[in-house]
Amino acid sequence: MTGSASVRLEGIVKRHGAFTALHGIDLDIRPGEFFALLGPSGSGKTTTLRILAGLESVDEGRVMIDNADVTATEPGARDVAMVFQSYALYPHMSVAQNIGFPLKMIGTPPAQVQQAVHDAASRVAIAHLLDRKPGQLSGGQQQRCALARAIVRQPRLFLLDEPLSNLDAKLRLETRAELRNLQRSLGVTAVYVTHDQEEAMTIADRMAVFMEGRIVQVGTPHEIFRKPATATVAAFIGTPPMNLLPARLDGGLVRVGDAALPVGVQGFEDVILGVRPGDLRMGGAGIPARVEFVEDFGDSSIVNLDVAGQRVKLRAGELPSVREGETVHLSFDPAAAHVFDAATGNRL
Ligand SMILES: Nc1ncnc2c1ncn2[C@@H]1O[C@H](COP(=O)(O)OP(=O)(O)O)[C@@H](O)[C@H]1O
Ligand SMILES: [Mg+2]
């Protein structure tokens, strides 16, 4: 039976010479959670995962797995399995040998290895490919082989670093759902690194958003989508992401140029107004915007607009009857407006 570990990072600092890759990471991951580390390239996700695996040392802080301090514990003694972006399969070994390798390394008897390999391969639907070499597999099959090798030891913690990024778009979607089902059926805690916000939103129970070596927000995908903590997070989440416009908060109104619209926040300061493309409406009054072009997706469309030199996107259900170059007026429900402090970027 696979256990499921809790994970805690306390004040993790990681430096590379004069460069600080992680500036004090605190994180709590619950047993059985599918937890995503989301952020742009270079924000410190892989470093954090490698620190969890024990592949990277820390300069400050503690790594706790199941309430035990493993900061100084060797990777092999942490009972964790990692899947890399490059699957890191051994090309000269068969699929069966690749999957069984972690068990062989710890001296498991051959008959037991064979059984475990078959079980793991069956779980990811490659039991019919056990005699092949990795070079004879498709990208998706190689990825499954790497997954099987990770689960064969029944680790208590499953670490995945962008495991789907080498797959084409369609296969990525399918494998995403399967990966999620696999994690659920194993009951194992999973920490999943991705720079793809849509992937994190759809696969994770909770996630941490990384920016420049710091965690800026932790929550469920829904919480982070509904209430991004900063303008930077807001700009990173959603497809297309939230529109952000410089504005002035004037009591309970937000002023963009000459237009003033009510918002659910009080104050008098320079702000960044955020409205999701799906929350914008075109109507008689509001913020003037010039129609640039319309993207038609069949069941929905995106109207690209120019507001005082800035691109704004509006999502419409049906193809709206607007002409390029036409001026329209944008409005929104006050509750759909996100207001961020212009100086700090923090949500008001
Ligand atoms: N061995 C290293 N030496 C110097 N800088 C490194 C090293 N490893 C990572 N970094 C830097 O640390 C930052 C975080 O890297 P990483 O954790 O790989 O980011 P992510 O996975 O979010 O793309 C990056 O700026 C990267 O260049
Ligand atoms: Mg990375």
CSV table of C-alpha atoms and ligand atoms in Angstrom, one decimal:
chain,number,residue,atom,x,y,z
A,1,MET,CA,0.0,0.0,0.0
A,2,THR,CA,1.3,3.4,-1.0
A,3,GLY,CA,1.5,6.0,1.8
A,4,SER,CA,0.9,9.6,1.3
A,5,ALA,CA,3.2,12.1,2.8
A,6,SER,CA,2.8,15.6,4.1
A,7,VAL,CA,5.4,18.1,3.1
A,8,ARG,CA,6.6,21.2,4.8
A,9,LEU,CA,9.2,23.7,3.6
A,10,GLU,CA,10.3,26.2,6.2
A,11,GLY,CA,12.2,29.4,5.2
A,12,ILE,CA,14.1,27.7,2.3
A,13,VAL,CA,16.8,29.9,0.9
A,14,LYS,CA,18.9,28.8,-2.1
A,15,ARG,CA,21.8,30.7,-3.5
A,16,HIS,CA,24.0,30.2,-6.6
A,17,GLY,CA,27.0,32.4,-5.8
A,18,ALA,CA,25.7,36.0,-5.6
A,19,PHE,CA,22.4,35.0,-7.2
A,20,THR,CA,19.5,34.0,-4.9
A,21,ALA,CA,17.3,31.5,-6.6
A,22,LEU,CA,14.9,31.1,-3.6
A,23,HIS,CA,14.3,33.9,-1.1
A,24,GLY,CA,12.6,32.0,1.8
A,25,ILE,CA,10.1,29.5,0.7
A,26,ASP,CA,7.4,28.4,3.1
A,27,LEU,CA,5.0,25.7,2.0
A,28,ASP,CA,2.6,23.2,3.5
A,29,ILE,CA,1.4,20.3,1.4
A,30,ARG,CA,-1.2,17.9,2.8
A,31,PRO,CA,-1.2,14.1,2.5
A,32,GLY,CA,-2.8,13.0,-0.8
A,33,GLU,CA,-2.9,16.4,-2.3
A,34,PHE,CA,-2.2,17.1,-6.0
A,35,PHE,CA,-0.2,20.3,-5.5
A,36,ALA,CA,1.2,22.4,-8.3
A,37,LEU,CA,4.1,24.7,-8.3
A,38,LEU,CA,3.2,27.3,-11.0
A,39,GLY,CA,5.2,30.2,-12.3
A,40,PRO,CA,7.1,31.6,-15.2
A,41,SER,CA,10.4,30.2,-16.4
A,42,GLY,CA,13.2,30.9,-13.9
A,43,SER,CA,10.9,31.5,-10.9
A,44,GLY,CA,12.4,28.7,-8.8
A,45,LYS,CA,10.0,25.8,-9.3
A,46,THR,CA,12.5,23.2,-10.4
A,47,THR,CA,14.9,24.2,-7.7
A,48,THR,CA,12.2,23.8,-5.1
A,49,LEU,CA,11.3,20.4,-6.4
A,50,ARG,CA,14.9,19.2,-6.5
A,51,ILE,CA,15.3,20.4,-2.9
A,52,LEU,CA,12.3,18.3,-2.0
A,53,ALA,CA,13.9,15.3,-3.7
A,54,GLY,CA,17.2,15.9,-2.0
A,55,LEU,CA,19.0,16.5,-5.3
A,56,GLU,CA,19.9,20.1,-4.3
A,57,SER,CA,21.1,21.3,-0.9
A,58,VAL,CA,19.7,24.4,0.8
A,59,ASP,CA,21.5,27.4,2.2
A,60,GLU,CA,18.9,28.1,4.9
A,61,GLY,CA,15.7,26.5,6.1
A,62,ARG,CA,14.3,23.0,6.7
A,63,VAL,CA,12.6,20.3,4.6
A,64,MET,CA,10.1,18.2,6.5
A,65,ILE,CA,8.4,15.1,5.1
A,66,ASP,CA,5.8,13.5,7.4
A,67,ASN,CA,7.0,15.8,10.2
A,68,ALA,CA,10.5,14.4,10.0
A,69,ASP,CA,13.4,16.8,9.2
A,70,VAL,CA,15.0,15.3,6.0
A,71,THR,CA,17.0,18.4,5.1
A,72,ALA,CA,20.2,16.4,5.4
A,73,THR,CA,18.8,13.0,4.2
A,74,GLU,CA,20.1,11.5,1.0
A,75,PRO,CA,17.7,11.3,-2.0
A,76,GLY,CA,17.5,7.5,-1.9
A,77,ALA,CA,16.4,7.5,1.8
A,78,ARG,CA,13.6,10.0,1.3
A,79,ASP,CA,11.1,7.5,-0.2
A,80,VAL,CA,10.2,9.9,-3.0
A,81,ALA,CA,10.0,9.4,-6.8
A,82,MET,CA,10.7,12.0,-9.4
A,83,VAL,CA,9.6,12.3,-13.0
A,84,PHE,CA,11.6,14.6,-15.2
A,85,GLN,CA,10.7,16.6,-18.3
A,86,SER,CA,13.3,14.6,-20.2
A,87,TYR,CA,12.1,11.1,-19.2
A,88,ALA,CA,15.7,10.0,-18.4
A,89,LEU,CA,15.0,6.4,-19.6
A,90,TYR,CA,18.0,4.1,-20.1
A,91,PRO,CA,18.1,3.6,-23.9
A,92,HIS,CA,19.9,0.2,-23.8
A,93,MET,CA,17.4,-1.3,-21.4
A,94,SER,CA,13.9,-2.7,-22.2
A,95,VAL,CA,10.8,-1.0,-20.9
A,96,ALA,CA,10.5,-3.7,-18.2
A,97,GLN,CA,14.1,-3.2,-17.1
A,98,ASN,CA,13.7,0.5,-17.0
A,99,ILE,CA,10.6,0.3,-14.9
A,100,GLY,CA,12.1,-2.4,-12.6
A,101,PHE,CA,15.4,-0.6,-12.2
A,102,PRO,CA,14.6,1.2,-8.9
A,103,LEU,CA,13.5,-2.1,-7.3
A,104,LYS,CA,16.5,-3.9,-8.6
A,105,MET,CA,18.7,-1.2,-7.1
A,106,ILE,CA,17.4,-2.0,-3.6
A,107,GLY,CA,17.8,-5.7,-4.0
A,108,THR,CA,14.2,-6.8,-4.6
A,109,PRO,CA,14.0,-10.5,-5.6
A,110,PRO,CA,13.5,-10.9,-9.4
A,111,ALA,CA,10.0,-12.6,-9.2
A,112,GLN,CA,8.8,-9.7,-7.0
A,113,VAL,CA,10.3,-7.1,-9.4
A,114,GLN,CA,8.5,-8.8,-12.4
A,115,GLN,CA,5.2,-8.7,-10.6
A,116,ALA,CA,5.6,-5.0,-9.6
A,117,VAL,CA,6.7,-4.0,-13.1
A,118,HIS,CA,3.7,-5.7,-14.6
A,119,ASP,CA,1.4,-3.9,-12.1
A,120,ALA,CA,3.0,-0.5,-12.7
A,121,ALA,CA,3.0,-0.9,-16.4
A,122,SER,CA,-0.7,-2.0,-16.4
A,123,ARG,CA,-1.7,1.1,-14.4
A,124,VAL,CA,-0.3,3.3,-17.2
A,125,ALA,CA,-1.5,1.0,-20.0
A,126,ILE,CA,1.9,-0.1,-21.4
A,127,ALA,CA,2.0,-3.7,-20.2
A,128,HIS,CA,2.0,-4.8,-23.8
A,129,LEU,CA,5.2,-2.9,-24.5
A,130,LEU,CA,7.5,-4.3,-21.8
A,131,ASP,CA,10.0,-5.9,-24.3
A,132,ARG,CA,10.6,-2.8,-26.3
A,133,LYS,CA,13.4,-0.4,-26.0
A,134,PRO,CA,12.6,3.3,-25.2
A,135,GLY,CA,13.7,4.2,-28.8
A,136,GLN,CA,10.8,2.1,-30.1
A,137,LEU,CA,8.2,4.0,-28.1
A,138,SER,CA,6.2,7.1,-29.0
A,139,GLY,CA,6.7,10.2,-26.9
A,140,GLY,CA,3.5,9.5,-24.9
A,141,GLN,CA,4.6,5.8,-24.3
A,142,GLN,CA,8.0,7.0,-23.1
A,143,GLN,CA,6.3,9.3,-20.7
A,144,ARG,CA,4.2,6.5,-19.4
A,145,CYS,CA,7.3,4.4,-19.0
A,146,ALA,CA,8.9,7.1,-16.9
A,147,LEU,CA,5.7,7.3,-14.8
A,148,ALA,CA,5.6,3.5,-14.3
A,149,ARG,CA,9.2,3.6,-13.1
A,150,ALA,CA,8.3,6.3,-10.6
A,151,ILE,CA,5.3,4.5,-9.2
A,152,VAL,CA,6.8,1.0,-9.1
A,153,ARG,CA,8.4,1.6,-5.7
A,154,GLN,CA,5.1,2.9,-4.3
A,155,PRO,CA,6.7,6.1,-3.0
A,156,ARG,CA,4.9,8.3,-0.4
A,157,LEU,CA,5.7,11.4,-2.5
A,158,PHE,CA,5.6,11.8,-6.2
A,159,LEU,CA,7.5,14.7,-7.7
A,160,LEU,CA,6.9,15.7,-11.3
A,161,ASP,CA,8.8,18.4,-13.2
A,162,GLU,CA,6.8,19.5,-16.3
A,163,PRO,CA,6.2,15.8,-17.2
A,164,LEU,CA,3.9,16.6,-20.1
A,165,SER,CA,5.8,19.4,-21.9
A,166,ASN,CA,7.3,17.1,-24.5
A,167,LEU,CA,3.9,15.8,-25.7
A,168,ASP,CA,1.8,17.4,-28.4
A,169,ALA,CA,-1.3,19.4,-27.3
A,170,LYS,CA,-3.9,16.7,-27.7
A,171,LEU,CA,-1.9,14.0,-26.0
A,172,ARG,CA,-1.0,16.4,-23.2
A,173,LEU,CA,-4.7,17.0,-22.4
A,174,GLU,CA,-5.4,13.2,-22.4
A,175,THR,CA,-2.4,12.4,-20.3
A,176,ARG,CA,-3.2,15.2,-17.9
A,177,ALA,CA,-6.5,13.6,-17.0
A,178,GLU,CA,-4.9,10.1,-16.7
A,179,LEU,CA,-2.2,11.4,-14.5
A,180,ARG,CA,-4.7,12.9,-12.2
A,181,ASN,CA,-6.7,9.6,-12.1
A,182,LEU,CA,-3.5,7.7,-11.4
A,183,GLN,CA,-2.5,9.9,-8.5
A,184,ARG,CA,-6.0,9.6,-7.1
A,185,SER,CA,-6.1,5.8,-7.4
A,186,LEU,CA,-2.6,5.6,-5.7
A,187,GLY,CA,-3.6,8.1,-3.0
A,188,VAL,CA,0.0,9.4,-3.2
A,189,THR,CA,0.9,13.0,-2.5
A,190,ALA,CA,2.0,14.7,-5.8
A,191,VAL,CA,4.0,17.9,-6.3
A,192,TYR,CA,3.8,19.0,-9.9
A,193,VAL,CA,5.9,21.7,-11.5
A,194,THR,CA,4.5,23.5,-14.5
A,195,HIS,CA,4.7,26.9,-16.2
A,196,ASP,CA,1.3,26.3,-17.9
A,197,GLN,CA,-1.4,28.0,-15.8
A,198,GLU,CA,-4.2,26.1,-17.6
A,199,GLU,CA,-2.5,22.8,-16.7
A,200,ALA,CA,-2.1,23.8,-13.1
A,201,MET,CA,-5.7,25.1,-12.9
A,202,THR,CA,-7.2,21.9,-14.2
A,203,ILE,CA,-5.0,19.3,-12.5
A,204,ALA,CA,-4.2,20.7,-9.0
A,205,ASP,CA,-6.1,20.6,-5.7
A,206,ARG,CA,-4.1,23.5,-4.6
A,207,MET,CA,-1.2,25.4,-6.0
A,208,ALA,CA,1.6,27.9,-5.2
A,209,VAL,CA,2.4,30.7,-7.6
A,210,PHE,CA,6.1,31.4,-7.9
A,211,MET,CA,7.5,34.7,-9.1
A,212,GLU,CA,11.3,35.5,-9.0
A,213,GLY,CA,12.1,33.0,-6.3
A,214,ARG,CA,9.2,33.8,-4.0
A,215,ILE,CA,5.8,32.3,-3.5
A,216,VAL,CA,3.3,35.1,-4.1
A,217,GLN,CA,0.1,33.1,-3.5
A,218,VAL,CA,-1.2,29.7,-2.3
A,219,GLY,CA,-4.7,28.5,-2.8
A,220,THR,CA,-7.1,26.4,-4.8
A,221,PRO,CA,-7.1,27.1,-8.5
A,222,HIS,CA,-10.6,28.6,-8.0
A,223,GLU,CA,-9.4,30.9,-5.2
A,224,ILE,CA,-6.4,32.2,-7.2
A,225,PHE,CA,-8.5,32.7,-10.3
A,226,ARG,CA,-11.2,34.6,-8.4
A,227,LYS,CA,-8.9,36.6,-6.1
A,228,PRO,CA,-5.4,37.0,-7.5
A,229,ALA,CA,-3.2,38.5,-4.7
A,230,THR,CA,-1.2,40.7,-7.1
A,231,ALA,CA,-1.5,42.2,-10.5
A,232,THR,CA,1.3,40.0,-11.7
A,233,VAL,CA,-0.6,36.9,-10.6
A,234,ALA,CA,-3.7,38.2,-12.3
A,235,ALA,CA,-1.8,38.7,-15.5
A,236,PHE,CA,-0.5,35.1,-15.3
A,237,ILE,CA,-3.8,33.3,-14.8
A,238,GLY,CA,-6.6,32.8,-17.3
A,239,THR,CA,-6.9,32.3,-21.0
A,240,PRO,CA,-6.6,35.0,-22.2
A,241,PRO,CA,-5.3,36.5,-19.0
A,242,MET,CA,-7.0,39.4,-17.1
A,243,ASN,CA,-6.9,42.8,-18.7
A,244,LEU,CA,-5.0,45.4,-16.6
A,245,LEU,CA,-5.4,49.1,-17.1
A,246,PRO,CA,-3.9,52.1,-15.2
A,247,ALA,CA,-6.7,53.9,-13.4
A,248,ARG,CA,-7.6,56.1,-10.5
A,249,LEU,CA,-9.7,55.0,-7.6
A,250,ASP,CA,-12.0,57.9,-6.6
A,251,GLY,CA,-14.2,56.9,-3.7
A,252,GLY,CA,-16.2,53.9,-4.9
A,253,LEU,CA,-15.5,54.7,-8.5
A,254,VAL,CA,-12.7,53.8,-10.8
A,255,ARG,CA,-11.7,56.4,-13.4
A,256,VAL,CA,-10.1,55.3,-16.7
A,257,GLY,CA,-9.5,58.4,-18.7
A,258,ASP,CA,-12.8,60.4,-18.7
A,259,ALA,CA,-14.9,57.3,-17.9
A,260,ALA,CA,-16.0,56.5,-14.3
A,261,LEU,CA,-17.4,53.1,-13.3
A,262,PRO,CA,-18.4,51.8,-9.8
A,263,VAL,CA,-16.2,49.1,-8.2
A,264,GLY,CA,-16.5,47.2,-5.0
A,265,VAL,CA,-13.5,49.0,-3.4
A,266,GLN,CA,-13.3,52.3,-1.6
A,267,GLY,CA,-10.2,54.7,-1.7
A,268,PHE,CA,-8.4,57.5,-3.4
A,269,GLU,CA,-5.2,56.4,-5.1
A,270,ASP,CA,-3.6,55.3,-8.4
A,271,VAL,CA,-4.6,51.7,-9.1
A,272,ILE,CA,-4.4,49.0,-11.7
A,273,LEU,CA,-7.9,48.0,-12.8
A,274,GLY,CA,-8.2,44.3,-13.7
A,275,VAL,CA,-11.2,42.8,-15.6
A,276,ARG,CA,-11.3,39.3,-17.1
A,277,PRO,CA,-12.1,39.1,-20.8
A,278,GLY,CA,-15.3,37.2,-20.0
A,279,ASP,CA,-16.4,39.9,-17.5
A,280,LEU,CA,-16.2,42.8,-20.0
A,281,ARG,CA,-19.4,44.0,-21.7
A,282,MET,CA,-19.9,46.3,-24.7
A,283,GLY,CA,-22.7,48.8,-24.1
A,284,GLY,CA,-23.9,52.4,-24.4
A,285,ALA,CA,-21.7,53.9,-21.6
A,286,GLY,CA,-18.3,53.1,-20.2
A,287,ILE,CA,-14.7,53.2,-21.2
A,288,PRO,CA,-14.3,54.1,-24.9
A,289,ALA,CA,-12.4,51.5,-26.9
A,290,ARG,CA,-11.6,51.0,-30.6
A,291,VAL,CA,-12.2,47.6,-32.2
A,292,GLU,CA,-9.0,46.3,-33.7
A,293,PHE,CA,-10.0,42.8,-34.8
A,294,VAL,CA,-12.1,39.9,-33.8
A,295,GLU,CA,-11.0,36.3,-33.3
A,296,ASP,CA,-13.8,33.8,-34.1
A,297,PHE,CA,-13.6,30.4,-32.4
A,298,GLY,CA,-16.9,29.2,-33.6
A,299,ASP,CA,-18.6,28.8,-30.2
A,300,SER,CA,-17.1,32.0,-28.8
A,301,SER,CA,-15.0,35.0,-29.9
A,302,ILE,CA,-12.4,37.4,-28.6
A,303,VAL,CA,-12.8,41.0,-29.5
A,304,ASN,CA,-9.4,42.8,-29.5
A,305,LEU,CA,-9.7,46.4,-28.5
A,306,ASP,CA,-7.5,49.4,-28.0
A,307,VAL,CA,-8.0,51.5,-24.9
A,308,ALA,CA,-5.8,54.6,-24.9
A,309,GLY,CA,-3.0,52.6,-26.7
A,310,GLN,CA,-3.4,49.5,-24.6
A,311,ARG,CA,-4.7,46.1,-25.9
A,312,VAL,CA,-7.8,44.9,-24.1
A,313,LYS,CA,-9.6,41.6,-24.8
A,314,LEU,CA,-13.3,40.9,-24.5
A,315,ARG,CA,-14.7,37.4,-24.7
A,316,ALA,CA,-18.2,37.2,-26.3
A,317,GLY,CA,-20.4,34.2,-26.7
A,318,GLU,CA,-21.7,34.8,-30.1
A,319,LEU,CA,-19.9,36.7,-32.8
A,320,PRO,CA,-20.7,40.4,-32.0
A,321,SER,CA,-21.7,42.7,-34.8
A,322,VAL,CA,-18.8,45.2,-34.5
A,323,ARG,CA,-16.6,46.6,-37.3
A,324,GLU,CA,-12.9,47.2,-37.2
A,325,GLY,CA,-12.1,50.7,-36.3
A,326,GLU,CA,-15.5,51.3,-34.6
A,327,THR,CA,-15.6,52.8,-31.1
A,328,VAL,CA,-17.5,50.9,-28.5
A,329,HIS,CA,-17.9,51.4,-24.7
A,330,LEU,CA,-16.7,48.9,-22.1
A,331,SER,CA,-18.4,48.2,-18.8
A,332,PHE,CA,-18.5,45.5,-16.1
A,333,ASP,CA,-20.3,44.4,-13.0
A,334,PRO,CA,-18.6,46.2,-10.0
A,335,ALA,CA,-18.1,42.8,-8.4
A,336,ALA,CA,-16.1,41.6,-11.4
A,337,ALA,CA,-13.5,44.4,-11.1
A,338,HIS,CA,-10.2,43.6,-9.5
A,339,VAL,CA,-8.4,46.6,-8.1
A,340,PHE,CA,-4.6,46.6,-7.4
A,341,ASP,CA,-2.4,49.2,-5.8
A,342,ALA,CA,-0.5,50.9,-8.6
A,343,ALA,CA,2.7,51.2,-6.5
A,344,THR,CA,2.9,47.7,-4.9
A,345,GLY,CA,0.7,45.7,-7.3
A,346,ASN,CA,-1.1,44.2,-4.3
A,347,ARG,CA,-4.8,43.6,-4.4
A,348,LEU,CA,-6.9,46.2,-2.6
B,1,LIG,N1,23.2,25.6,-10.8
B,1,LIG,C1,22.8,26.9,-11.0
B,1,LIG,N2,23.7,27.9,-11.0
B,1,LIG,C2,23.2,29.2,-11.2
B,1,LIG,N3,21.9,29.5,-11.3
B,1,LIG,C3,21.0,28.5,-11.3
B,1,LIG,C4,21.4,27.2,-11.1
B,1,LIG,N4,20.3,26.4,-11.1
B,1,LIG,C5,19.2,27.3,-11.3
B,1,LIG,N5,19.7,28.6,-11.4
B,1,LIG,C6,18.9,29.8,-11.6
B,1,LIG,O1,17.9,29.8,-10.6
B,1,LIG,C7,16.7,30.3,-11.1
B,1,LIG,C8,15.5,29.3,-10.8
B,1,LIG,O2,15.7,28.2,-11.7
B,1,LIG,P1,14.6,27.1,-11.8
B,1,LIG,O3,14.3,26.6,-10.4
B,1,LIG,O4,15.2,26.0,-12.7
B,1,LIG,O5,13.4,27.8,-12.4
B,1,LIG,P2,12.1,27.2,-13.0
B,1,LIG,O6,12.0,25.8,-12.8
B,1,LIG,O7,11.0,28.0,-12.3
B,1,LIG,O8,12.1,27.6,-14.5
B,1,LIG,C9,16.9,30.6,-12.5
B,1,LIG,O9,17.2,32.0,-12.7
B,1,LIG,C10,18.1,29.8,-12.9
B,1,LIG,O10,18.8,30.3,-13.9
B,2,MG,MG,12.0,24.3,-14.3
